[in-house]
PDB file of C-alpha atoms in Angstrom:
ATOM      1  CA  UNK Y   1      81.990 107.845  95.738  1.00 56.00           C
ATOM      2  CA  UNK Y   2      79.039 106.433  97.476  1.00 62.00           C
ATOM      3  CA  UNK Y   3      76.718 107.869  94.558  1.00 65.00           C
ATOM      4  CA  UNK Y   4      79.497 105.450  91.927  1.00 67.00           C
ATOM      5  CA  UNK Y   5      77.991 102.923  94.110  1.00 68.00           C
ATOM      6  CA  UNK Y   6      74.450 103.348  94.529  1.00 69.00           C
ATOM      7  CA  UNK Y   7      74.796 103.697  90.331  1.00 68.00           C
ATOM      8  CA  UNK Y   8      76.648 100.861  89.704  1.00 66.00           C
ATOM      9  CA  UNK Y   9      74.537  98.561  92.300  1.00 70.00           C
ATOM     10  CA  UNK Y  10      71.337  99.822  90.399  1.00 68.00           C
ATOM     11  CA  UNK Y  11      73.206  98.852  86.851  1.00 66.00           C
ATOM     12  CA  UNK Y  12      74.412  95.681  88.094  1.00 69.00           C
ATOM     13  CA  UNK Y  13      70.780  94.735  89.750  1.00 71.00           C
ATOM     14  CA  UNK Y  14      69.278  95.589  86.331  1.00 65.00           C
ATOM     15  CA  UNK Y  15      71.859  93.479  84.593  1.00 63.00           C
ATOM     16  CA  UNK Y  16      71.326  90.418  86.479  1.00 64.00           C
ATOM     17  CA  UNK Y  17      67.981  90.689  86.109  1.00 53.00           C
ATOM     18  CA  UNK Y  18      68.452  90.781  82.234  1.00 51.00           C
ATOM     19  CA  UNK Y  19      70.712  87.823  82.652  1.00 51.00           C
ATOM     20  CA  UNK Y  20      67.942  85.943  84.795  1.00 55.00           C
ATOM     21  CA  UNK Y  21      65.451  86.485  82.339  1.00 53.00           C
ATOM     22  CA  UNK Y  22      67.338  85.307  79.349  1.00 54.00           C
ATOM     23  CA  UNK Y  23      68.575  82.032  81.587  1.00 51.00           C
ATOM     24  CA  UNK Y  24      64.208  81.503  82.105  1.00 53.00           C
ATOM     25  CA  UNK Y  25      63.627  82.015  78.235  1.00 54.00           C
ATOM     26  CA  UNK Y  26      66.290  79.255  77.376  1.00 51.00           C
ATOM     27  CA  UNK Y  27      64.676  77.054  79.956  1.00 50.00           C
ATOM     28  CA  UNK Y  28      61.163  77.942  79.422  1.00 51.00           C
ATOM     29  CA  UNK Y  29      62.011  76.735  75.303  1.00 50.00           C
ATOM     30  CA  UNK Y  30      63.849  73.824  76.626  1.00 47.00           C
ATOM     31  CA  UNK Y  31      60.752  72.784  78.181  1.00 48.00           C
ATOM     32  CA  UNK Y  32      57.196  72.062  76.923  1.00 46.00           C
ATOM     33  CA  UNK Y  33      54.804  74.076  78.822  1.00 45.00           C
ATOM     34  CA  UNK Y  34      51.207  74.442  79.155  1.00 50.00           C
ATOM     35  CA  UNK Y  35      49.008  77.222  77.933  1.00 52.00           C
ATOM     36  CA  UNK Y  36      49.017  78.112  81.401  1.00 53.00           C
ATOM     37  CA  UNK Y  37      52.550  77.448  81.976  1.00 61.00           C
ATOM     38  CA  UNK Y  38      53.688  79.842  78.768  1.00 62.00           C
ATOM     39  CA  UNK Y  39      50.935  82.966  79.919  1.00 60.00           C
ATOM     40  CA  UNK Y  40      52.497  83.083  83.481  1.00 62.00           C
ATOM     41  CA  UNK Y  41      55.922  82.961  81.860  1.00 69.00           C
ATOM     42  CA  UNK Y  42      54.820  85.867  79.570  1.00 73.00           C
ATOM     43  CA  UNK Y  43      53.432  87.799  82.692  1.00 73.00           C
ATOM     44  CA  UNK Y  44      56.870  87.206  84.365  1.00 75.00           C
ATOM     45  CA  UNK Y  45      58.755  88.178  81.743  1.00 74.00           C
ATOM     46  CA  UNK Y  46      57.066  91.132  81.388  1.00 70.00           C
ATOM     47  CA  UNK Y  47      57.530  91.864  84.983  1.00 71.00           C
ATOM     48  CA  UNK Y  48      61.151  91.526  84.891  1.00 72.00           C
ATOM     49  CA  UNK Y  49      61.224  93.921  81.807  1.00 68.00           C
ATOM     50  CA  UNK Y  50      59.554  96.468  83.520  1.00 68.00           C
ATOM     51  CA  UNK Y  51      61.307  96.696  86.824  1.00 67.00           C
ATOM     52  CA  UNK Y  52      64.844  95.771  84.680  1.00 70.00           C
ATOM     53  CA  UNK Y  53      63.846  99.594  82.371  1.00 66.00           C
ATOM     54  CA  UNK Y  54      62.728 100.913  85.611  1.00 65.00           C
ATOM     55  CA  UNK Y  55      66.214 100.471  87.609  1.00 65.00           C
ATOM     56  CA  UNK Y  56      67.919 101.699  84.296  1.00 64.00           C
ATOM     57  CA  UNK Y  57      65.993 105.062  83.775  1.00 61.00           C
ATOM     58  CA  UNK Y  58      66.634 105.085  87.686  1.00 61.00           C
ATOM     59  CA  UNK Y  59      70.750 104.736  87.293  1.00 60.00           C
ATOM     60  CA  UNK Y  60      70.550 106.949  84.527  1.00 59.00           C
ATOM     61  CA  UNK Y  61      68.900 109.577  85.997  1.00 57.00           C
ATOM     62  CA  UNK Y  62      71.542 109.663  88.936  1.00 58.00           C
ATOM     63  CA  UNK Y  63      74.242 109.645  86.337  1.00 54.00           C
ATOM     64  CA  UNK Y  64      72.863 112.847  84.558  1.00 49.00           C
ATOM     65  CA  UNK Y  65      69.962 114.902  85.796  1.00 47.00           C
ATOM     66  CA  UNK Y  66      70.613 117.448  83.122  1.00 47.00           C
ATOM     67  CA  UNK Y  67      69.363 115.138  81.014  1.00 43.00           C
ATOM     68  CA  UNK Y  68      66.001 114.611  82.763  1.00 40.00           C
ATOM     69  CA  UNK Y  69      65.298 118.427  83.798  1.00 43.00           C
ATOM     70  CA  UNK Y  70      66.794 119.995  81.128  1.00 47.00           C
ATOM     71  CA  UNK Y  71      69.256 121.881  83.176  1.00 46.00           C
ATOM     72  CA  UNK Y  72      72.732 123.189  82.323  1.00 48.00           C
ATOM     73  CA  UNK Y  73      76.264 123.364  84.540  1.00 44.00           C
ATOM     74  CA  UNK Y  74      74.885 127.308  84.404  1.00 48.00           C
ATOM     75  CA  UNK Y  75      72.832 126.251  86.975  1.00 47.00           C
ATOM     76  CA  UNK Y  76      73.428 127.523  90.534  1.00 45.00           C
ATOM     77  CA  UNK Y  77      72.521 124.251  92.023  1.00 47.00           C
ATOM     78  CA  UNK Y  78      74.532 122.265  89.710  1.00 58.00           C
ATOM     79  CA  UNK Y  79      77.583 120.676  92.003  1.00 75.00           C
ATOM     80  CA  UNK Y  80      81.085 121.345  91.361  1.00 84.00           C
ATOM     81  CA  UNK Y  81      83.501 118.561  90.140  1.00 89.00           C
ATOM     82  CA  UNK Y  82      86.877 118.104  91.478  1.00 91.00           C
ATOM     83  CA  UNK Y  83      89.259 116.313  89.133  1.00 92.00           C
ATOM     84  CA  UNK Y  84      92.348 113.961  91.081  1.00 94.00           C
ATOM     85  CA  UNK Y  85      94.852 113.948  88.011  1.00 95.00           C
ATOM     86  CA  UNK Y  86      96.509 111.117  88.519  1.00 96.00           C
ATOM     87  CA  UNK Y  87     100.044 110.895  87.048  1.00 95.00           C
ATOM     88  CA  UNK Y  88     102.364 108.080  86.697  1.00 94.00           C
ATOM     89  CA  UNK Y  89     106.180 109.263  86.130  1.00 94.00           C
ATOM     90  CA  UNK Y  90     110.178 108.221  85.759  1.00 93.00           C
ATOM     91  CA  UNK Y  91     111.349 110.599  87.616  1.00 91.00           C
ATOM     92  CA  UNK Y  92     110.450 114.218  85.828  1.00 92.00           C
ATOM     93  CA  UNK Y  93     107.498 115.904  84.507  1.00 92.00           C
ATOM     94  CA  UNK Y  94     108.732 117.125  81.649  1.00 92.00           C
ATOM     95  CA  UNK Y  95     105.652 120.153  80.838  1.00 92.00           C
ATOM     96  CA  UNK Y  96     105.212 120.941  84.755  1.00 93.00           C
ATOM     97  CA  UNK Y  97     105.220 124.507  83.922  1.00 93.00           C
ATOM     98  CA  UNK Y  98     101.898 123.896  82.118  1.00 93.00           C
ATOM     99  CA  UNK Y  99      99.921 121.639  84.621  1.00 93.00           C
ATOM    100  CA  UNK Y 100     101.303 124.030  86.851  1.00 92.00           C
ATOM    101  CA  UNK Y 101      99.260 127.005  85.361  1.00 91.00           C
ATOM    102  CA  UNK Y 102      96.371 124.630  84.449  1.00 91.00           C
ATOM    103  CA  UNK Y 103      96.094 123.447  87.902  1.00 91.00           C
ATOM    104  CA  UNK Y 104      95.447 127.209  88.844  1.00 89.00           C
ATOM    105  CA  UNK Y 105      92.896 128.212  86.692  1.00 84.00           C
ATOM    106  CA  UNK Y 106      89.890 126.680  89.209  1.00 78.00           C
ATOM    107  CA  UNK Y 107      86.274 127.682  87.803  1.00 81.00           C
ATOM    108  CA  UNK Y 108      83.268 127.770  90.196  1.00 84.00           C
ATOM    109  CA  UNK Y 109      81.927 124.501  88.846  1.00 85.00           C
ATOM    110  CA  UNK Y 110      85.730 122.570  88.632  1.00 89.00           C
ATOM    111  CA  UNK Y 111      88.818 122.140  90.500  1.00 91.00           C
ATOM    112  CA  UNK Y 112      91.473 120.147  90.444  1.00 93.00           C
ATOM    113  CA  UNK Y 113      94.512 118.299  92.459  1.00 94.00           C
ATOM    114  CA  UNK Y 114      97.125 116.603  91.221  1.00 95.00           C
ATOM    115  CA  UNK Y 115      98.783 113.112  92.747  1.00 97.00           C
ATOM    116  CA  UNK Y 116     102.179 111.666  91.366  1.00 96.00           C
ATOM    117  CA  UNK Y 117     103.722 108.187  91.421  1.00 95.00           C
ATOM    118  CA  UNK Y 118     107.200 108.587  90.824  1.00 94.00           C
ATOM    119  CA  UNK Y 119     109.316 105.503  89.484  1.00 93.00           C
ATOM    120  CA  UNK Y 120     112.404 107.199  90.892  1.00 92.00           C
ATOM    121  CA  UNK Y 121     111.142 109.404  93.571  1.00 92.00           C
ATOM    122  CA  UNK Y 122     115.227 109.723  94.631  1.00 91.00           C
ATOM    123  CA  UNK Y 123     115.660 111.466  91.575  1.00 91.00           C
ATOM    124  CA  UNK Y 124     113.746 114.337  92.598  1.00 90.00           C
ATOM    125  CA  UNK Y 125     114.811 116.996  94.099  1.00 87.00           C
ATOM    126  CA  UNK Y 126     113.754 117.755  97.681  1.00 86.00           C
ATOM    127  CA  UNK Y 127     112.241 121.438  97.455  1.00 82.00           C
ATOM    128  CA  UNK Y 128     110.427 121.050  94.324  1.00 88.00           C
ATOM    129  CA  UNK Y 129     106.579 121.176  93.640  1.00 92.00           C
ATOM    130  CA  UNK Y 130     106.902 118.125  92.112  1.00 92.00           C
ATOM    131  CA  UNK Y 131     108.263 116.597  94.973  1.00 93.00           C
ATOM    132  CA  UNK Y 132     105.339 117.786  97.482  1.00 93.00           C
ATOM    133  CA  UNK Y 133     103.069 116.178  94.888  1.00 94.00           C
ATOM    134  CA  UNK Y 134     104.437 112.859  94.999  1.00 95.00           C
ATOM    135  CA  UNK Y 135     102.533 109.543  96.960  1.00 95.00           C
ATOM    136  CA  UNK Y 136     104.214 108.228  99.756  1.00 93.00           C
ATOM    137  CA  UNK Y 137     104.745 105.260  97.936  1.00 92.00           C
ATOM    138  CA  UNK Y 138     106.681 103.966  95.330  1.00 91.00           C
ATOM    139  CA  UNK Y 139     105.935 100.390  93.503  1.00 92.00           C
ATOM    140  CA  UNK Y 140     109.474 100.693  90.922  1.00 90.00           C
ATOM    141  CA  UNK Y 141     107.416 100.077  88.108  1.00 88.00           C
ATOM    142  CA  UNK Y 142     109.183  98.741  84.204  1.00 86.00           C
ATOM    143  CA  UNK Y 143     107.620  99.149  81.398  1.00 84.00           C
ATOM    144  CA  UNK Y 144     104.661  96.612  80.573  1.00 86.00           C
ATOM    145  CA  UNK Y 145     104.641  95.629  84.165  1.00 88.00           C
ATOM    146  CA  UNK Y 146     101.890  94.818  86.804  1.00 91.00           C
ATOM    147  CA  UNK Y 147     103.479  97.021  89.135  1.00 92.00           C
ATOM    148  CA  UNK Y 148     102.052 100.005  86.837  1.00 92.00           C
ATOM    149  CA  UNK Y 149      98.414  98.775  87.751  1.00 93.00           C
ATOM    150  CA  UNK Y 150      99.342  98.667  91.405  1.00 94.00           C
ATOM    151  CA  UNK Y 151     101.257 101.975  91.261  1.00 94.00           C
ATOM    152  CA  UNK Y 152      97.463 102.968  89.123  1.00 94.00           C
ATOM    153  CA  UNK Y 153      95.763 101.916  92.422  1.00 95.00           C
ATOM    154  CA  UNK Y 154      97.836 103.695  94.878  1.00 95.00           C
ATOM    155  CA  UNK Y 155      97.067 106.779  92.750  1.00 95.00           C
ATOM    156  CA  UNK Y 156      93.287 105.989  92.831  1.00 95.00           C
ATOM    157  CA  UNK Y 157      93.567 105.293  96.914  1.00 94.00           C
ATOM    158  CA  UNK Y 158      95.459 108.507  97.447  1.00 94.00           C
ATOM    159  CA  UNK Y 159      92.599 110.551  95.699  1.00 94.00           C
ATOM    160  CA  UNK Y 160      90.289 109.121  96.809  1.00 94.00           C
ATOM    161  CA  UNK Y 161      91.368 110.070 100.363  1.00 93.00           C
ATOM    162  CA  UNK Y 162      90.129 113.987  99.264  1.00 90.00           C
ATOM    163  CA  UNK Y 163      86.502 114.274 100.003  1.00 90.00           C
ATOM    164  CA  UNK Y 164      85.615 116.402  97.044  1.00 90.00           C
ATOM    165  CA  UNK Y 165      87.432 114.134  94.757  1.00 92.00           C
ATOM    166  CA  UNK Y 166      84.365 113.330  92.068  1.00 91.00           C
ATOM    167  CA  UNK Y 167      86.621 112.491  89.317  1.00 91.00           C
ATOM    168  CA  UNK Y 168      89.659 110.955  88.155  1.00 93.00           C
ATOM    169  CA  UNK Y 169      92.027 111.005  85.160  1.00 93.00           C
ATOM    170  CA  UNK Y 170      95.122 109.424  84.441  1.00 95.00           C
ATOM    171  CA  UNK Y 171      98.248 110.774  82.596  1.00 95.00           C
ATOM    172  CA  UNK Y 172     101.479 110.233  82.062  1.00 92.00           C
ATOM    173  CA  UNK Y 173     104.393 112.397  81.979  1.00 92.00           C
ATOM    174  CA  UNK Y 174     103.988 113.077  78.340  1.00 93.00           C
ATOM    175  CA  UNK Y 175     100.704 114.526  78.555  1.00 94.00           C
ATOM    176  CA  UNK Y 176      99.730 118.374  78.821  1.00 92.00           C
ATOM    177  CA  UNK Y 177      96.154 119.557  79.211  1.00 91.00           C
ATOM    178  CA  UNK Y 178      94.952 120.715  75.854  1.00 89.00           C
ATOM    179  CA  UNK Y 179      91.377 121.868  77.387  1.00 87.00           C
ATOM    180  CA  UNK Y 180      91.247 124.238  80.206  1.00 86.00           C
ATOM    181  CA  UNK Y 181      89.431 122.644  83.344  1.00 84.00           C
ATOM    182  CA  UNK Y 182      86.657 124.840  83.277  1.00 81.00           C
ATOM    183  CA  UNK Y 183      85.513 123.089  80.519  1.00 81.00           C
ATOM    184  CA  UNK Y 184      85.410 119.576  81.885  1.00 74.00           C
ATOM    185  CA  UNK Y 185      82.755 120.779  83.982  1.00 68.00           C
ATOM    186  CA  UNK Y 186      80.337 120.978  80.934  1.00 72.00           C
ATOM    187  CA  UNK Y 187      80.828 117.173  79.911  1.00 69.00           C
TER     188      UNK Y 187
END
């Protein structure tokens, strides 16, 4: 999570500098300026440029150093990805045999976990798997209601709780994997 954050920090200090340099171009034409004026404008300018590309090859090279040295998710040093599926349900999961057997099928570069938000978490029965899944908390969501994004966020909170949580996807109970997980690690 901290490495989200050092990446989007980097992004967002690029952006405003991007931002800041457009808001001096609008001022610099609002105003007349000198031959002098206009050359340490240019210099400036270029300045902010530079360091603005700079921070972006820096952010993107965080994001993906395969794409810097050329390496693969073959690699032994590569690090492994752990997906939090995130699932927000009625009260069934209609294809639990199958995210079941995809949960199971860990690869050395991908795991997964899976966290459930249950509309009707009565509904369940007691000595289920689906049951020891579930969140603690339940926000009764309806359908095209804000209670889904906060019922979204408890998800994200709970999986976020597991250290080796470096990604996150969101279903619903009408989804089924169609990839096996092993494969998300070569995205």
């Amino acid at each position: 999570m901290s490495d989200f954050r050092s990446r989007l920090s980097s992004f967002q200090a690029a952006m405003g500098n991007a931002t800041q340099q457009q808001a001096s171009r609008k001022r610099s034409s609002i105003h007349t300026a000198t031959n002098s004026n206009t050359e340490k404008s240019t210099l400036e300018d270029s300045i902010n440029n530079l360091w603005r590309k700079t921070q972006i090859q820096k952010s993107l090279a965080l994001a993906s150093p395969s794409r810097i040295t050329g390496t693969t998710m073959d690699d032994k040093n590569q690090s492994k990805i752990h997906v939090a599926i995130c699932a927000v349900i009625v009260s069934t999961l209609p294809h639990e045999d199958i995210w079941r057997s995809w949960l199971m099928h860990d690869s050395p570069n991908s795991s997964a976990s899976i966290y459930i938000h249950a509309k009707t978490p009565s509904a369940i029965q007691n000595d289920s798997w689906l049951k020891s899944k579930l969140i603690p908390v339940s926000h009764d969501p309806n359908w095209n209601d804000i209670k889904i994004v906060q019922a979204m966020l408890s998800l994200i909170q709970f999986a976020l709780k597991e250290k080796d949580t470096t990604h996150i996807m969101f279903v619903t109970e009408s989804c089924i994997p169609i990839a096996p997980l092993e494969s998300l690690a070569s995205l």
